[in-house]
Coordinates of C-alpha atoms in Angstrom, one line a residue:
E611 CA 21.2 18.9 -2.0
I612 CA 23.2 16.1 -1.6
T613 CA 23.2 13.0 -3.3
R614 CA 24.6 9.2 -2.0
T615 CA 25.3 6.7 -4.3
P616 CA 26.7 3.2 -2.9
I617 CA 29.2 1.0 -4.5
K618 CA 29.4 -2.6 -3.2
D619 CA 31.8 -5.3 -4.0
K620 CA 30.9 -8.8 -6.0
R621 CA 29.5 -10.1 -2.9
G622 CA 26.9 -7.0 -2.6
Q623 CA 29.2 -5.6 0.2
L624 CA 29.5 -1.6 0.6
K625 CA 33.0 -0.9 -0.3
Y626 CA 32.6 2.8 -0.5
S627 CA 29.7 5.7 -1.7
V628 CA 30.4 8.3 -3.9
S629 CA 28.5 11.8 -2.8
V630 CA 28.1 14.2 -4.9
W631 CA 26.9 18.0 -2.9
V632 CA 25.3 20.6 -4.9
D633 CA 24.4 24.4 -4.0
I634 CA 20.9 25.5 -4.7
T635 CA 21.2 28.6 -2.9
E636 CA 20.1 30.1 -6.3
R637 CA 17.0 27.7 -7.1
K638 CA 15.8 28.2 -3.2
R639 CA 15.9 31.6 -3.4
A640 CA 14.6 31.7 -6.8
E641 CA 11.5 29.5 -5.6
E642 CA 10.8 32.0 -2.6
L643 CA 10.9 35.0 -4.6
F644 CA 8.2 33.0 -6.3
R645 CA 5.8 31.9 -3.8
T646 CA 6.3 35.3 -2.4
L647 CA 5.2 36.8 -6.0
A648 CA 2.1 34.2 -6.1
H649 CA 0.8 34.0 -2.5
S650 CA 1.1 38.0 -2.1
A651 CA -0.2 38.9 -5.4
P652 CA -3.0 41.5 -4.8
V653 CA -4.7 39.9 -8.0
G654 CA -5.9 36.4 -8.9
V655 CA -2.9 34.3 -10.9
Y656 CA -3.9 30.9 -12.4
I657 CA -2.2 28.5 -14.6
V658 CA -4.7 26.6 -16.8
Q659 CA -3.7 23.6 -18.8
D660 CA -5.4 21.5 -21.3
G661 CA -8.9 23.5 -20.6
K662 CA -8.2 22.3 -16.6
F663 CA -6.9 24.7 -13.3
Q664 CA -3.4 23.2 -12.5
Y665 CA -2.4 26.1 -10.1
V666 CA -4.2 29.1 -8.5
N667 CA -2.7 31.6 -5.7
P668 CA -4.6 32.3 -3.0
E669 CA -6.4 35.5 -4.2
F670 CA -7.7 33.2 -6.9
Q671 CA -9.8 31.2 -4.2
K672 CA -10.7 34.0 -2.3
V673 CA -12.3 35.8 -5.5
T674 CA -13.9 32.6 -6.2
G675 CA -14.7 31.0 -3.1
Y676 CA -13.4 27.9 -4.0
T677 CA -10.2 26.1 -2.8
E678 CA -6.9 24.7 -4.5
A679 CA -8.4 21.2 -3.9
E680 CA -11.7 22.0 -5.4
L681 CA -10.9 24.2 -8.9
K682 CA -7.7 21.5 -9.1
G683 CA -8.5 19.9 -12.5
A684 CA -11.3 21.9 -12.2
D685 CA -12.4 23.4 -16.2
A686 CA -11.7 26.5 -16.1
F687 CA -15.2 27.6 -18.1
T688 CA -17.0 26.3 -15.2
L689 CA -16.5 29.6 -13.3
V690 CA -17.7 31.8 -15.9
F691 CA -21.4 33.3 -15.8
P692 CA -23.0 30.8 -18.8
D693 CA -23.8 33.9 -20.9
D694 CA -20.4 35.0 -20.6
R695 CA -18.7 31.8 -22.0
N696 CA -18.2 32.2 -25.2
M697 CA -17.3 35.9 -25.6
A698 CA -14.8 35.1 -22.7
R699 CA -12.9 32.5 -24.5
E700 CA -13.6 34.5 -27.8
N701 CA -11.3 37.4 -25.7
A702 CA -9.1 34.6 -24.4
V703 CA -8.0 33.3 -27.3
K704 CA -7.4 36.6 -29.3
M705 CA -5.4 37.7 -26.4
L706 CA -3.4 34.6 -26.7
K707 CA -2.5 35.2 -30.6
G708 CA -1.7 38.4 -29.8
E709 CA -5.0 40.2 -31.1
R710 CA -6.1 41.5 -28.1
L711 CA -4.4 43.9 -26.1
T712 CA -6.4 45.3 -22.9
P713 CA -7.8 43.1 -20.6
Y714 CA -11.4 42.0 -20.9
E715 CA -14.7 41.6 -18.5
Y716 CA -17.0 39.1 -18.0
R717 CA -19.2 37.9 -14.6
T718 CA -18.1 34.8 -13.3
L719 CA -20.2 33.0 -10.4
N720 CA -18.7 32.6 -7.2
K721 CA -19.1 29.1 -4.7
A722 CA -21.9 31.5 -3.1
G723 CA -23.4 31.6 -6.5
E724 CA -23.2 35.4 -6.6
V725 CA -22.2 37.0 -9.9
R726 CA -19.5 38.8 -9.4
W727 CA -16.8 41.2 -12.5
I728 CA -13.8 39.9 -13.8
V729 CA -11.3 42.2 -15.6
E730 CA -9.1 39.6 -16.8
T731 CA -5.5 39.2 -19.3
V732 CA -3.8 35.8 -20.3
T733 CA -0.8 34.7 -21.6
S734 CA 1.3 31.4 -22.6
I735 CA 3.6 29.9 -21.2
T736 CA 5.0 26.6 -21.2
Y737 CA 4.7 24.4 -17.7
Q738 CA 6.0 21.3 -16.9
G739 CA 7.4 21.1 -20.2
K740 CA 3.5 21.5 -22.1
R741 CA 2.0 24.6 -23.1
A742 CA -0.3 26.1 -21.0
V743 CA -2.1 29.5 -20.0
L744 CA -1.1 31.9 -17.0
G745 CA -4.1 34.4 -16.3
N746 CA -4.8 37.1 -13.7
H747 CA -8.1 37.7 -13.0
M748 CA -9.4 41.3 -10.7
D749 CA -12.5 41.5 -8.8
I750 CA -14.0 44.8 -10.3
T751 CA -17.5 44.6 -9.3
E752 CA -17.9 47.6 -6.3
R753 CA -16.3 49.8 -9.9
K754 CA -18.8 47.8 -11.9
Q755 CA -21.6 48.6 -9.1
M756 CA -20.2 51.7 -9.3
Q757 CA -20.6 53.0 -12.3
E758 CA -24.2 51.6 -12.6
Q759 CA -25.0 54.0 -9.4
L760 CA -23.5 56.8 -11.5
I761 CA -25.5 56.3 -14.5
V762 CA -28.9 55.9 -12.4
T763 CA -28.2 59.1 -10.2
D764 CA -27.7 60.8 -13.6
R765 CA -30.6 59.7 -15.4
L766 CA -32.5 60.4 -12.6
A767 CA -31.0 64.1 -12.2
S768 CA -31.8 64.5 -15.8
I769 CA -35.8 63.0 -15.5
G770 CA -35.8 65.7 -13.0
E771 CA -34.8 68.6 -15.2
L772 CA -37.1 67.9 -17.7
A773 CA -40.1 67.6 -15.1
S774 CA -39.1 71.1 -13.6
G775 CA -39.2 72.4 -17.2
I776 CA -42.7 71.5 -17.7

């Protein structure tokens, strides 16, 4: 990175310039590492500050169906299924205070209006000099659907056993 400062005489004529060269190789490597991690993560990653999304990675956009432009500046809890908002907020606050260590689950609505199940963790960070929340967000809808199918199958099997004993 090069910064040049012109030095002029009293008449405003350029006499010489001072140049400062700074090796930013490590900063560029750190930026590349961040981009690789954030853009390749198999989970949604986001930053919320003052209740609004400031950053969302591609996986978060894929799960929600919204673009980065649509999410940036949007209220974070608008994606949460209305009946789950209080519970999700309470769990997030407990996790941020260190009172909860395990991920929590809730329902969300994607852009297409589909209900999706999410498992999430959050932590407190400093972003651009201000307090913020870093979260990770994983769609577990298929797992929830399989669990529900197993419950139904078990119930039907139990009913079948009862009926055969009659």
